[in-house]
C-alpha cells in the first residue's frame, strides 16, 4: 500500500473507520476483538493502581473525597467492562466508530479522574507520596498505551489526561524537569499508541482482504475443477493426497476413495511415470519447494499420456508447512503436436528421410564419437544425374514419386547403423557411423550407384537416372562436421566433373583446387574494372585460297600476380560465380566496336556460354552492342555449344530465332564433343558448323572413323546451306585432308595464332598476296 493508502489508514484511525472504503471499515471493526482481549489488562492495572492511590491519599484526604474518587473510577471501569463483555459476546449493535467514541469518552473520564484525584487528594507536604503519585501516573500511561492500542483514539484521550495530570504534579513538586519529562513521555506514548493502532489496522485489513481473496480463489478453483481442463490436487505434510476430486482420480483410472491418503509419488509410480519425472517430483516434495510446468509421461489405460505438474507449498498461520496444493494439466494433445512438429523439423516430408538439420546434428555426434572411441566414419553426398530432365519434362508429381523410390532403394542398400537423408532437391546424403575400413566405403558407394541407376517405373513411365557420389572419411578427411560436408561436396563435384555416375573420395588436391578457384573468383570479380581483361582475335580463312573471312574474338585475362590465366581455367569459374553475363556483355561490346574497323567482308565471331542464355536481357544486350558500335548484324556471328540444348529450355531457341531473324549468324561450336549428335543440326538455322579439333587431327592421320564423321557432317551441312569450319588446323596434311573432305573454312595455328586488336588491324590492311605469302 502506497501513499494514498497511508492517508486512508490515518483517516480511519482518527475518524474511527468512517472512511469510504468498506473493506477498511470492516477491518476497523475487527480491531474490537483486539481491544476486548487487552481490556482486562487495563481494568486490572487500574484496580491495582486504585489500591496504591488509596494508600497514598488515606491520611491526607477526607473520607468523602476518597469515596467520590472510588465511585467515579468504579463507574468508568464498570462501563469499560460492560463494553468489553458486549464485544466478546457479540451483543453490541454499535458500529466500530460508535464503539470507539464511547470507549474514548470512558477512557478520557478515567484519565481525568486519576489526574484529579492524585493532584487534589495527596498531601502537599508528603513529598514521597507526590513522587509515588507521579510514578503511578507514569505506569498508568504505559498500561493505557499497551492496552488501548487497538483503539488509538481512546488511548490518546486517556494518555493525554494522565499526562497533563503528571506534568502538573511535577510542577507542584517544584521540578520543571519532571513536568517536561512527563510531557515528553506522554506524547511519545500517545504517538506510539497511534502507530501501533495503525499497524494493527493494516494487519487486520490485509488479513481481511487475504481471507476474501482466499474465499474467491476457493470458489474459482471449485468452478475451475468442475468445468476446466486442469485437475487440482492437495497433499498434506506427509505428502499424502487429500480432498481428492473425482476428476483427478478418474485421470488415473481410480476412484477418490482408492487414492485418498496415498502419496502422490506412489500414485504416479503406479501410473508408470518415467524415472526422471519421478525423481524430480519426489525431490521437489521432499525439499518443500515450488515447481512449475514439470512435464512427465505416465501410462494409463488409454495409452501414454503427458501431463504437467505445478505446485506450491502451503503454510498455516504459524508458518508451519502443512503440504502442497497444485495443478495437473493434461497436455497429451499438445505434446503429440509438438512431437509431430519436431518430426517435421527433422525429417523430410516427401521421403520420410532425415533432413539436412537432422543429418548435420547426427554427423556432429558421430564426429565426437570418432574422437572418443577412435573409430572410423564416412559421410557421402549423392547427386542424382538427369533428374532435372525428368522434373522438367514430366512434371513435379512424377519427380516426387521418383524421389520416394530413390529413398526406398537407399534404405534397402544401407545397413542398420547407416543413416540416409535428403538434403533438398535431388541431393541425398548417407552417414556411415562405424566403418571397418575405407574399402567398404568404396564398395557401398558403387552399390549405391548401381542400385539407383536401375530403371524406375513411375505411373506409366520407365525412367532412367543415375547417381554421382562424393565421400569423405572421418577423421582422415576432417574432424569437424562442416569440414567433412565441405570435403564430401568437393569429392562430389569431382565425380560430376569426371563424367557422372561414379564415386570419388576426397583428396587434399581437391581442396587446393577449390581454393585456387576461389582465389580466381575473388580476383576475377574486379578484373574488368581494373582493365585486366582483353580480347585477341584469330582469323578464320577459306580453306581453298586462305582468304580471311572472319575473326573469332578470344577473351584473355592477365593478372598482376597470377599472370596470364588460361580461358579454360577462368571461364568455368566465371560461369559458376554468375560473372559471365557481365563479362560477356563487355566482350560483345568490345568485339563489335573492333569489327567496325575491319573490311566489310570480314565478320566477327563471339562465343556465348550456356550461362549467358539464362540472362533474360541477352537479346537486348546484343542489340545494344550492335547499336552503339554501328556494326551490321550480318557481320556478327554467335558461337554456341551443343550444351545449350541440353538445358531443354524453350526460351533458348526463342532467343536464337529472334537473333537470326534480324540477320545475326549462329555457329555450332565444338561439334563432336560431349553430347554431340546430328540431331542438334535441326534445332535452329545455323550458319556454320565448327568441327572439333580432335576430328581434324585424326582425319589428318587418315583415321577412317573421323573422316566418315566429317564427310557425313559436310553432306548434311551442304543440304542445309551451312558452312563447315575445321578447328585446330596445324599442318599442311590436315589442311589438305579437310579440303578433300569438303570443309570450306579452317582455323588454326597453321594460319595464325590469336592476335591483339592492333595486330589484327595491321594484318587485315595487308594485300591478299602478302597474307597468302605469310600464311605459306
XYZ file of C-alpha atoms in Angstrom:
776
model
C 0.000 0.000 0.000
C 1.443 3.327 -1.067
C 0.914 6.968 -0.119
C -2.825 7.129 -0.810
C -3.413 4.063 1.355
C -1.470 5.672 4.250
C -3.777 8.686 4.192
C -6.755 6.341 4.167
C -5.435 4.489 7.233
C -4.748 7.760 9.051
C -8.314 8.855 8.374
C -9.684 5.531 9.576
C -7.706 5.712 12.816
C -8.765 9.282 13.623
C -12.402 9.077 12.498
C -12.999 5.614 13.800
C -13.463 3.853 10.456
C -15.639 6.439 8.732
C -13.557 6.171 5.573
C -15.264 5.479 2.272
C -13.504 2.140 1.874
C -15.940 -0.610 3.001
C -13.166 -3.166 3.340
C -11.231 -0.781 5.585
C -14.337 -0.136 7.700
C -14.755 -3.875 8.201
C -11.069 -4.160 9.095
C -11.576 -1.425 11.752
C -14.417 -3.423 13.207
C -12.065 -6.383 13.515
C -9.947 -4.328 15.952
C -12.714 -4.530 18.564
C -11.775 -8.116 19.353
C -8.206 -6.916 19.956
C -9.486 -4.308 22.371
C -11.631 -6.892 24.202
C -8.585 -9.163 24.586
C -6.485 -6.356 26.128
C -9.167 -4.533 28.147
C -8.724 -6.971 31.015
C -5.122 -5.830 31.485
C -6.290 -2.200 31.622
C -9.022 -2.974 34.177
C -6.683 -4.997 36.376
C -3.962 -2.357 36.169
C -6.293 0.441 37.166
C -7.706 -1.583 40.065
C -4.215 -2.218 41.429
C -3.349 1.447 40.915
C -6.526 2.396 42.850
C -5.357 0.412 45.852
C -1.989 2.185 45.794
C -3.681 5.568 45.357
C -5.920 4.916 48.344
C -2.870 4.211 50.444
C -1.179 7.406 49.272
C -4.215 9.616 49.950
C -5.622 7.821 53.038
C -4.249 10.165 55.663
C -4.437 13.445 53.768
C -7.853 13.130 52.096
C -11.256 13.321 53.639
C -13.383 10.180 53.531
C -15.949 11.813 51.284
C -13.244 12.673 48.765
C -11.921 9.114 48.751
C -15.473 7.790 48.303
C -16.032 10.204 45.432
C -12.807 9.073 43.730
C -13.736 5.424 44.226
C -17.252 5.859 42.847
C -16.044 7.846 39.793
C -13.289 5.330 38.974
C -15.579 2.349 39.594
C -18.165 3.832 37.259
C -15.589 4.232 34.477
C -14.238 0.721 34.967
C -17.766 -0.749 35.074
C -18.714 0.953 31.814
C -15.455 -0.210 30.227
C -16.039 -3.789 31.406
C -19.576 -3.773 30.018
C -18.235 -2.644 26.631
C -15.665 -5.458 26.806
C -18.277 -8.102 27.625
C -20.650 -6.882 24.888
C -17.878 -7.104 22.299
C -16.783 -10.581 23.434
C -20.368 -11.898 23.391
C -21.224 -10.115 20.139
C -24.124 -8.288 21.755
C -23.132 -4.772 20.761
C -25.124 -3.255 17.943
C -22.908 -0.230 17.682
C -20.592 0.352 14.771
C -16.875 0.416 15.262
C -16.875 4.226 15.113
C -19.571 4.479 17.750
C -17.840 1.938 19.980
C -14.502 3.693 19.699
C -16.024 7.073 20.587
C -17.765 5.621 23.639
C -14.611 3.902 24.815
C -12.732 7.154 24.182
C -15.098 9.132 26.385
C -14.867 6.493 29.135
C -11.066 6.470 28.963
C -10.968 10.274 28.962
C -13.161 10.332 32.042
C -10.981 7.691 33.652
C -7.825 9.699 32.917
C -9.327 12.908 34.275
C -10.437 11.041 37.407
C -6.930 9.735 38.022
C -5.208 13.054 37.440
C -7.667 14.986 39.571
C -7.541 12.528 42.462
C -3.759 12.359 42.666
C -3.418 16.135 42.393
C -6.054 17.039 44.964
C -6.120 14.169 47.443
C -2.420 13.635 48.125
C -0.883 15.682 50.923
C 1.170 18.632 49.611
C 3.645 18.065 52.405
C 4.137 14.361 51.621
C 6.936 14.623 49.060
C 7.379 10.838 48.899
C 3.656 10.446 48.248
C 3.866 13.024 45.466
C 6.719 11.152 43.805
C 4.815 7.883 44.204
C 1.773 9.505 42.585
C 3.974 10.715 39.712
C 5.291 7.182 39.239
C 1.785 5.783 39.387
C 0.632 8.100 36.587
C 3.619 7.039 34.512
C 2.679 3.366 34.968
C -0.948 4.071 34.051
C 0.192 5.826 30.870
C 2.242 2.753 29.895
C -0.639 0.367 30.618
C -3.032 2.582 28.632
C -0.677 2.736 25.615
C -0.364 -1.047 25.608
C -3.987 -1.983 26.335
C -5.791 0.616 24.236
C -3.593 0.471 21.094
C -6.378 -1.340 19.081
C -8.421 1.858 19.667
C -5.820 4.626 19.167
C -8.312 7.445 19.768
C -9.213 6.088 23.240
C -5.536 5.538 24.063
C -4.629 9.083 23.079
C -7.517 10.527 25.158
C -6.557 8.621 28.331
C -2.811 9.201 27.904
C -3.410 12.915 27.341
C -5.483 13.219 30.528
C -2.930 11.241 32.545
C -0.035 13.157 31.007
C -1.500 16.544 31.867
C -2.019 15.389 35.453
C 1.526 14.064 35.680
C 3.014 17.292 34.276
C 1.028 19.396 36.816
C 2.108 17.070 39.589
C 5.735 17.529 38.618
C 5.210 21.288 38.614
C 3.691 21.140 42.126
C 6.638 19.112 43.348
C 8.704 22.011 42.147
C 10.579 20.176 39.398
C 10.208 21.642 35.921
C 12.300 18.714 34.625
C 9.753 16.194 35.905
C 6.946 18.183 34.267
C 8.852 18.311 30.979
C 9.752 14.590 31.170
C 6.117 13.707 31.757
C 5.027 15.812 28.808
C 7.584 14.203 26.529
C 6.854 10.711 27.835
C 3.077 11.003 27.468
C 3.428 12.499 23.988
C 5.722 9.651 22.948
C 3.378 7.015 24.335
C 0.412 8.639 22.549
C 2.286 8.618 19.249
C 3.365 5.021 19.873
C -0.220 4.005 20.591
C -1.342 5.746 17.402
C 1.158 3.995 15.127
C 0.629 0.691 16.913
C -3.078 1.013 16.251
C -2.434 1.858 12.609
C -0.175 -1.199 12.224
C -2.855 -3.395 13.756
C -5.387 -1.844 11.389
C -3.100 -2.578 8.446
C -2.696 -6.182 9.553
C -6.435 -6.648 10.064
C -7.092 -5.054 6.702
C -4.556 -7.333 4.988
C -5.894 -10.427 6.717
C -9.424 -9.440 5.786
C -8.515 -8.966 2.159
C -6.478 -12.171 2.129
C -9.374 -14.096 3.593
C -11.706 -12.680 0.969
C -9.215 -13.452 -1.780
C -8.792 -16.985 -0.480
C -12.532 -17.379 -0.495
C -12.710 -16.085 -4.057
C -9.870 -18.389 -5.067
C -11.588 -21.309 -3.381
C -14.797 -20.601 -5.277
C -12.885 -20.114 -8.540
C -10.940 -23.314 -8.004
C -14.146 -25.159 -7.323
C -15.627 -23.769 -10.524
C -12.371 -24.488 -12.369
C -12.313 -28.056 -11.064
C -15.867 -28.572 -12.278
C -15.580 -27.013 -15.727
C -11.871 -26.576 -16.509
C -9.451 -28.853 -18.306
C -6.897 -28.981 -15.491
C -7.051 -31.033 -12.298
C -6.434 -29.783 -8.756
C -4.710 -31.803 -6.062
C -3.590 -31.394 -2.473
C -1.187 -33.307 -0.278
C -0.584 -32.968 3.449
C 2.735 -32.613 5.237
C 3.274 -36.377 4.833
C 2.809 -35.939 1.055
C -0.456 -37.912 1.156
C -3.301 -36.933 -1.148
C -6.324 -35.344 0.480
C -9.578 -33.805 -0.752
C -9.217 -35.881 -3.918
C -11.654 -34.788 -6.593
C -13.460 -37.338 -8.816
C -11.874 -35.921 -11.966
C -8.346 -36.188 -10.556
C -8.939 -39.803 -9.548
C -10.560 -40.621 -12.899
C -7.446 -39.399 -14.733
C -5.569 -42.310 -13.160
C -8.458 -44.719 -13.652
C -9.312 -44.822 -9.938
C -11.986 -43.581 -7.546
C -11.287 -40.875 -4.934
C -11.602 -43.419 -2.156
C -8.929 -45.640 -3.713
C -6.203 -42.980 -3.794
C -7.238 -40.811 -0.826
C -4.438 -40.980 1.720
C -1.887 -42.417 -0.691
C 1.226 -40.419 -1.505
C 1.286 -38.569 -4.804
C 4.590 -40.250 -5.581
C 3.008 -43.711 -5.185
C 0.044 -42.843 -7.426
C 2.369 -41.535 -10.134
C 4.624 -44.570 -9.785
C 1.711 -46.969 -10.301
C 0.741 -44.922 -13.348
C 4.136 -45.648 -14.884
C 5.815 -42.263 -14.554
C 9.280 -42.072 -16.080
C 12.252 -42.356 -13.733
C 13.435 -38.802 -14.368
C 9.975 -37.382 -13.741
C 9.513 -39.407 -10.564
C 12.873 -38.264 -9.232
C 12.106 -34.595 -9.906
C 8.651 -34.748 -8.296
C 9.985 -36.612 -5.271
C 12.834 -34.148 -4.705
C 10.513 -31.129 -5.012
C 8.052 -32.560 -2.484
C 10.793 -33.529 -0.041
C 12.543 -30.158 -0.246
C 9.213 -28.278 0.050
C 9.944 -26.003 -2.919
C 7.595 -24.813 -5.608
C 7.781 -26.342 -9.077
C 6.077 -25.257 -12.272
C 5.142 -26.969 -15.560
C 7.070 -30.135 -14.781
C 6.471 -32.363 -17.816
C 6.074 -36.085 -17.082
C 4.774 -39.030 -19.048
C 2.592 -41.720 -17.497
C 0.887 -44.834 -18.769
C -2.849 -45.183 -18.250
C -5.483 -47.461 -19.713
C -5.760 -45.332 -22.866
C -2.030 -45.487 -23.510
C 0.717 -42.969 -22.855
C -0.399 -39.603 -21.507
C 1.606 -36.451 -20.956
C 0.871 -34.078 -18.086
C 2.359 -31.003 -16.497
C 2.581 -30.681 -12.717
C 2.746 -27.360 -10.892
C 2.554 -26.868 -7.125
C 3.387 -24.556 -4.241
C 3.882 -25.394 -0.546
C 1.186 -24.420 1.964
C 1.735 -22.974 5.434
C -0.579 -22.274 8.380
C -0.748 -19.069 10.434
C 2.291 -20.158 12.443
C 4.202 -20.600 9.156
C 4.334 -24.349 9.644
C 4.454 -26.444 6.486
C 1.163 -28.296 6.027
C 1.502 -29.701 2.489
C 1.226 -28.800 -1.185
C -1.535 -27.541 -3.431
C -1.079 -27.971 -7.149
C -2.474 -28.386 -10.621
C -2.190 -31.313 -13.053
C -2.643 -30.342 -16.709
C -3.268 -32.955 -19.374
C -1.050 -31.837 -22.272
C -1.136 -35.047 -24.296
C -2.547 -33.347 -27.411
C -0.065 -30.506 -27.191
C 2.824 -32.901 -26.684
C 1.799 -35.066 -29.626
C 1.556 -31.920 -31.748
C 4.987 -30.843 -30.526
C 6.400 -34.270 -31.410
C 4.830 -34.006 -34.837
C 6.284 -30.554 -35.353
C 9.672 -31.790 -34.136
C 9.460 -34.702 -36.558
C 8.589 -32.336 -39.401
C 11.528 -30.131 -38.449
C 13.944 -33.086 -38.544
C 12.560 -35.270 -41.338
C 11.836 -34.705 -44.998
C 8.099 -34.579 -45.613
C 8.305 -36.250 -49.044
C 10.654 -39.173 -48.473
C 10.482 -39.564 -44.703
C 14.287 -39.497 -44.533
C 16.170 -37.288 -42.067
C 16.560 -33.767 -43.416
C 19.620 -31.537 -43.576
C 19.359 -30.364 -39.940
C 18.993 -33.940 -38.627
C 21.868 -35.222 -40.747
C 24.139 -32.385 -39.625
C 23.261 -32.979 -35.966
C 23.916 -36.725 -36.304
C 27.175 -36.016 -38.122
C 28.345 -33.822 -35.248
C 27.548 -36.597 -32.760
C 29.364 -39.150 -34.912
C 32.454 -36.938 -35.178
C 32.592 -36.683 -31.383
C 32.183 -40.463 -31.117
C 35.073 -40.968 -33.558
C 37.311 -38.775 -31.424
C 36.236 -40.516 -28.226
C 36.255 -44.148 -29.404
C 38.932 -43.894 -32.128
C 36.613 -45.316 -34.763
C 36.176 -44.516 -38.461
C 33.076 -42.943 -40.013
C 32.234 -41.756 -43.509
C 29.959 -39.118 -44.994
C 28.590 -39.424 -48.535
C 26.868 -36.886 -50.745
C 24.742 -38.277 -53.586
C 23.546 -36.257 -56.550
C 21.019 -37.727 -58.973
C 22.016 -37.465 -62.633
C 19.388 -36.412 -65.211
C 16.742 -35.891 -62.535
C 16.066 -32.303 -63.600
C 15.223 -33.532 -67.080
C 12.554 -35.811 -65.571
C 11.171 -32.995 -63.438
C 11.027 -30.513 -66.314
C 9.617 -32.896 -68.904
C 7.147 -34.982 -66.840
C 6.336 -32.574 -64.034
C 6.970 -32.377 -60.314
C 4.423 -35.044 -59.277
C 6.349 -37.660 -61.268
C 9.615 -36.260 -59.930
C 8.337 -36.541 -56.345
C 7.336 -40.164 -56.829
C 10.751 -40.844 -58.296
C 12.415 -39.340 -55.226
C 10.299 -41.566 -52.980
C 11.550 -44.638 -54.842
C 15.134 -43.386 -54.600
C 14.720 -43.049 -50.816
C 13.290 -46.561 -50.590
C 16.242 -48.000 -52.541
C 18.689 -46.158 -50.281
C 17.073 -47.693 -47.211
C 17.328 -51.153 -48.786
C 21.010 -50.938 -49.667
C 22.204 -49.464 -46.339
C 22.946 -51.256 -43.111
C 21.086 -50.832 -39.786
C 23.674 -48.378 -38.417
C 23.810 -46.222 -41.557
C 21.723 -43.051 -41.730
C 20.377 -41.884 -45.098
C 18.968 -38.396 -45.548
C 17.648 -35.970 -48.121
C 19.323 -32.572 -48.099
C 16.988 -31.000 -50.639
C 16.082 -31.268 -54.312
C 17.799 -34.306 -55.784
C 20.681 -34.287 -53.295
C 20.908 -37.088 -50.742
C 23.404 -37.961 -48.018
C 24.483 -41.082 -46.185
C 26.199 -41.163 -42.792
C 28.180 -44.315 -42.078
C 28.669 -44.311 -38.310
C 31.066 -47.241 -37.955
C 33.207 -48.166 -40.957
C 35.503 -51.218 -40.758
C 37.823 -49.916 -43.498
C 37.950 -47.465 -46.408
C 37.465 -50.261 -48.957
C 33.976 -50.875 -47.584
C 33.109 -47.226 -48.282
C 34.104 -47.653 -51.920
C 32.079 -50.865 -52.174
C 28.982 -49.267 -50.686
C 29.303 -46.213 -52.952
C 29.491 -48.463 -56.024
C 26.496 -50.441 -54.776
C 24.506 -47.234 -54.265
C 25.326 -46.026 -57.779
C 24.351 -49.386 -59.281
C 21.116 -49.597 -57.261
C 19.988 -46.048 -58.042
C 20.824 -46.472 -61.736
C 18.351 -49.317 -62.301
C 15.211 -48.331 -64.266
C 12.281 -46.843 -62.322
C 8.633 -47.413 -63.068
C 6.613 -44.304 -62.178
C 2.992 -44.304 -63.292
C 3.228 -45.303 -66.957
C 6.789 -44.066 -67.417
C 10.011 -46.031 -67.362
C 12.668 -43.637 -66.125
C 16.442 -43.869 -66.270
C 18.592 -41.747 -64.000
C 21.982 -42.189 -62.418
C 23.885 -41.092 -59.343
C 27.231 -39.486 -58.583
C 28.785 -39.945 -55.145
C 31.401 -37.977 -53.239
C 32.679 -39.159 -49.851
C 34.890 -38.012 -47.008
C 36.327 -40.128 -44.183
C 36.379 -39.119 -40.513
C 38.857 -38.372 -39.009
C 41.191 -38.737 -42.001
C 39.473 -36.068 -44.099
C 38.303 -33.877 -41.226
C 37.383 -33.981 -37.562
C 34.726 -31.249 -37.800
C 31.264 -31.843 -39.247
C 31.294 -28.777 -41.523
C 34.696 -29.730 -42.878
C 33.535 -33.257 -43.700
C 30.495 -31.892 -45.536
C 32.684 -29.484 -47.479
C 35.179 -32.193 -48.436
C 32.440 -34.625 -49.474
C 30.973 -31.858 -51.619
C 34.342 -31.287 -53.281
C 34.572 -35.006 -53.995
C 31.045 -34.981 -55.451
C 31.949 -32.032 -57.684
C 34.937 -34.022 -58.913
C 32.724 -37.063 -59.623
C 30.337 -34.950 -61.722
C 33.236 -33.273 -63.482
C 34.776 -36.660 -64.359
C 31.663 -37.810 -66.178
C 28.990 -38.550 -63.548
C 27.763 -41.969 -62.472
C 30.967 -42.585 -60.490
C 32.290 -42.283 -56.950
C 35.154 -40.062 -55.908
C 36.729 -39.852 -52.473
C 38.088 -36.634 -51.118
C 41.741 -35.853 -51.724
C 43.681 -32.846 -50.404
C 44.335 -31.776 -54.004
C 40.600 -31.129 -54.395
C 40.675 -28.556 -51.622
C 43.768 -26.937 -53.087
C 41.980 -26.765 -56.420
C 38.867 -25.334 -54.781
C 40.996 -22.713 -53.039
C 42.580 -21.872 -56.357
C 39.144 -21.477 -57.931
C 38.055 -19.309 -55.002
C 41.099 -17.079 -55.370
C 40.491 -16.848 -59.091
C 36.872 -15.902 -58.465
C 37.877 -13.184 -55.999
C 40.406 -11.760 -58.429
C 38.048 -12.104 -61.393
C 35.273 -10.061 -59.760
C 37.268 -6.832 -60.138
C 39.304 -7.801 -63.204
C 37.022 -5.913 -65.587
C 37.167 -2.676 -63.576
C 40.956 -2.937 -63.279
C 41.322 -3.331 -67.056
C 42.908 -6.796 -66.798
C 40.638 -8.351 -69.453
C 41.362 -8.024 -73.135
C 40.390 -9.597 -76.454
C 42.569 -11.323 -79.032
C 41.391 -12.335 -82.459
C 42.192 -15.467 -84.506
C 41.484 -15.491 -88.239
C 39.074 -17.932 -89.883
C 40.115 -18.454 -93.518
C 38.686 -20.000 -96.639
C 40.341 -23.395 -96.964
C 40.882 -23.061 -100.721
C 42.516 -19.640 -101.076
C 43.234 -18.798 -97.439
C 41.196 -15.598 -97.566
C 40.338 -14.190 -94.112
C 36.566 -14.284 -93.903
C 36.103 -13.900 -90.115
C 37.932 -13.439 -86.856
C 36.999 -15.153 -83.608
C 37.178 -12.952 -80.503
C 39.043 -14.765 -77.728
C 38.988 -13.498 -74.126
C 42.288 -13.105 -72.280
C 42.994 -12.294 -68.625
C 46.367 -11.095 -67.418
C 46.531 -10.747 -63.610
C 49.347 -8.813 -61.864
C 50.325 -11.793 -59.686
C 48.630 -14.779 -61.316
C 49.978 -13.884 -64.726
C 48.191 -14.977 -67.891
C 45.289 -17.148 -66.710
C 44.120 -19.657 -69.392
C 40.494 -19.270 -70.557
C 39.681 -22.904 -69.755
C 40.560 -22.078 -66.113
C 38.761 -18.800 -65.517
C 35.762 -19.143 -67.861
C 34.192 -22.031 -65.839
C 34.806 -20.015 -62.661
C 33.070 -17.005 -64.201
C 30.112 -19.196 -65.151
C 29.800 -20.743 -61.677
C 30.108 -17.338 -59.981
C 27.458 -15.774 -62.267
C 30.029 -13.295 -63.594
C 29.842 -14.453 -67.177
C 26.884 -12.250 -68.132
C 28.671 -9.037 -67.127
C 31.927 -10.163 -68.725
C 30.065 -11.428 -71.806
C 28.374 -8.057 -72.250
C 31.789 -6.354 -72.206
C 33.154 -8.893 -74.739
C 30.168 -8.325 -77.040
C 30.513 -4.531 -76.977
C 34.301 -4.593 -77.381
C 34.229 -7.101 -80.263
C 31.542 -5.179 -82.153
C 33.405 -1.883 -81.675
C 36.595 -3.506 -83.028
C 34.924 -5.223 -86.000
C 33.725 -1.851 -87.303
C 37.394 -1.129 -88.174
C 37.726 -4.248 -90.333
C 36.917 -4.701 -94.052
C 33.211 -5.123 -94.757
C 33.605 -8.735 -95.913
C 35.157 -9.824 -92.574
C 32.747 -10.651 -89.739
C 33.442 -11.228 -86.054
C 32.633 -14.409 -84.129
C 31.797 -14.140 -80.416
C 31.337 -17.107 -78.063
C 28.242 -17.341 -75.877
C 28.238 -19.656 -72.844
C 25.289 -21.662 -71.593
C 25.017 -19.418 -68.522
C 24.601 -16.317 -70.679
C 21.380 -17.748 -72.062
C 19.987 -17.715 -68.512
C 20.164 -13.909 -68.665
C 16.705 -12.675 -69.715
C 18.302 -9.486 -71.111
C 20.687 -11.275 -73.500
C 18.815 -10.184 -76.636
C 18.705 -6.533 -75.508
C 22.435 -6.683 -74.670
C 23.367 -7.854 -78.167
C 21.097 -5.292 -79.839
C 22.621 -2.549 -77.674
C 26.180 -3.600 -78.647
C 25.301 -3.515 -82.357
C 23.557 -0.167 -81.985
C 26.394 1.550 -80.123
C 29.076 0.213 -82.478
C 27.141 0.639 -85.736
C 28.100 -2.899 -86.806
C 25.797 -4.542 -89.334
C 24.049 -7.561 -87.714
C 25.124 -9.777 -90.636
C 28.772 -9.249 -89.640
C 28.205 -10.740 -86.169
C 28.351 -14.497 -85.661
C 27.493 -16.044 -82.289
C 29.222 -19.315 -81.459
C 27.303 -21.649 -79.139
C 27.987 -25.206 -77.997
C 25.660 -28.176 -78.009
C 25.322 -27.941 -74.192
C 22.888 -25.065 -74.717
C 20.316 -27.549 -75.975
C 20.895 -29.979 -73.109
C 19.122 -27.452 -70.855
C 15.900 -28.141 -72.769
C 14.833 -24.528 -72.375
C 12.305 -23.185 -74.846
C 13.459 -19.605 -74.269
C 16.943 -20.536 -75.613
C 15.522 -21.471 -79.007
C 13.229 -18.446 -78.943
C 16.175 -16.118 -78.285
C 18.209 -17.735 -81.073
C 15.330 -17.366 -83.527
C 14.958 -13.664 -82.660
C 18.681 -13.100 -83.252
C 18.670 -14.987 -86.534
C 15.615 -13.065 -87.740
C 17.498 -9.751 -87.504
C 20.389 -11.151 -89.573
C 22.849 -12.361 -86.934
C 24.677 -15.585 -87.751
C 24.791 -18.553 -85.366
C 27.573 -21.154 -85.415
C 27.525 -24.544 -83.660
C 30.918 -24.707 -81.953
C 32.952 -27.773 -80.902
C 30.746 -30.161 -82.837
C 31.546 -33.741 -81.920
C 32.303 -33.264 -78.203
C 30.283 -34.379 -75.220
C 26.631 -34.672 -76.239
C 27.203 -34.309 -79.985
C 24.534 -35.630 -82.251
C 23.493 -34.878 -85.795
C 20.049 -34.196 -84.369
C 21.253 -30.869 -82.973
C 21.650 -29.538 -86.509
C 17.894 -29.385 -86.878
C 17.303 -27.352 -83.740
C 17.865 -23.936 -85.384
C 19.181 -22.282 -88.572
C 22.922 -22.485 -88.087
C 25.123 -20.574 -90.460
C 28.243 -22.566 -89.621
C 29.252 -25.845 -88.034
C 32.685 -25.886 -86.389
C 34.147 -29.394 -86.266
C 36.186 -30.085 -83.152
C 39.982 -30.205 -83.349
C 40.022 -33.905 -82.350
C 38.287 -34.968 -85.565
C 40.516 -32.704 -87.675
C 43.658 -34.179 -86.121
C 42.505 -37.789 -86.537
C 41.347 -37.137 -90.104
C 44.828 -35.772 -90.947
C 46.191 -39.077 -89.618
C 43.886 -40.909 -92.042
C 41.580 -42.256 -89.304
C 38.570 -43.613 -91.172
C 36.036 -43.056 -88.386
C 36.877 -39.352 -88.086
C 36.887 -38.918 -91.857
C 33.487 -40.599 -92.061
C 32.057 -38.291 -89.384
C 33.383 -35.175 -91.142
C 32.100 -36.405 -94.501
C 28.619 -37.007 -93.037
C 28.508 -33.613 -91.356
C 29.671 -31.889 -94.559
C 26.965 -33.645 -96.579
C 24.241 -32.613 -94.141
C 25.599 -29.053 -93.913
C 25.594 -28.683 -97.687
C 21.993 -29.868 -97.877
C 21.028 -27.337 -95.177
C 23.059 -24.480 -96.686
C 25.597 -24.287 -93.847
C 29.325 -23.599 -93.872
C 31.847 -26.007 -92.304
C 34.799 -24.738 -90.289
C 37.538 -27.147 -89.302
C 39.089 -26.097 -85.986
C 42.708 -26.539 -84.965
C 44.356 -26.985 -88.374
C 48.088 -27.063 -87.618
C 49.740 -28.869 -90.547
C 49.602 -28.947 -94.314
C 48.458 -32.587 -94.152
C 45.448 -31.608 -92.022
C 44.632 -28.730 -94.378
C 44.826 -30.983 -97.418
C 42.592 -33.564 -95.773
C 39.870 -31.121 -94.739
C 39.897 -29.611 -98.240
C 39.430 -33.058 -99.706
C 36.566 -33.820 -97.253
C 34.756 -30.635 -98.292
C 35.349 -28.246 -95.396
C 35.181 -24.752 -96.880
C 36.659 -22.889 -93.846
C 39.548 -23.532 -91.491
C 41.031 -22.067 -88.299
C 44.251 -22.857 -86.518
C 47.898 -22.126 -85.842
C 48.697 -23.096 -89.414
C 47.321 -19.713 -90.443
C 47.809 -17.518 -87.408
C 47.864 -17.501 -83.648
C 45.434 -15.194 -81.818
C 46.496 -11.573 -82.320
C 45.916 -8.351 -80.455
C 43.370 -5.923 -81.883
C 46.124 -3.710 -83.283
C 47.971 -6.633 -84.870
C 44.748 -7.913 -86.425
C 44.016 -4.488 -87.914
C 47.521 -4.444 -89.427
C 47.048 -7.948 -90.837
C 43.702 -7.078 -92.399
C 45.207 -3.976 -94.077
C 47.868 -6.059 -95.930
C 47.204 -7.134 -99.547
C 45.826 -10.619 -100.002
C 49.084 -11.738 -101.661
C 51.072 -10.835 -98.576
C 48.591 -12.704 -96.416
C 48.940 -15.764 -98.611
C 52.694 -15.452 -98.555
C 52.835 -15.094 -94.756
C 50.431 -17.980 -94.318
C 52.535 -20.194 -96.559
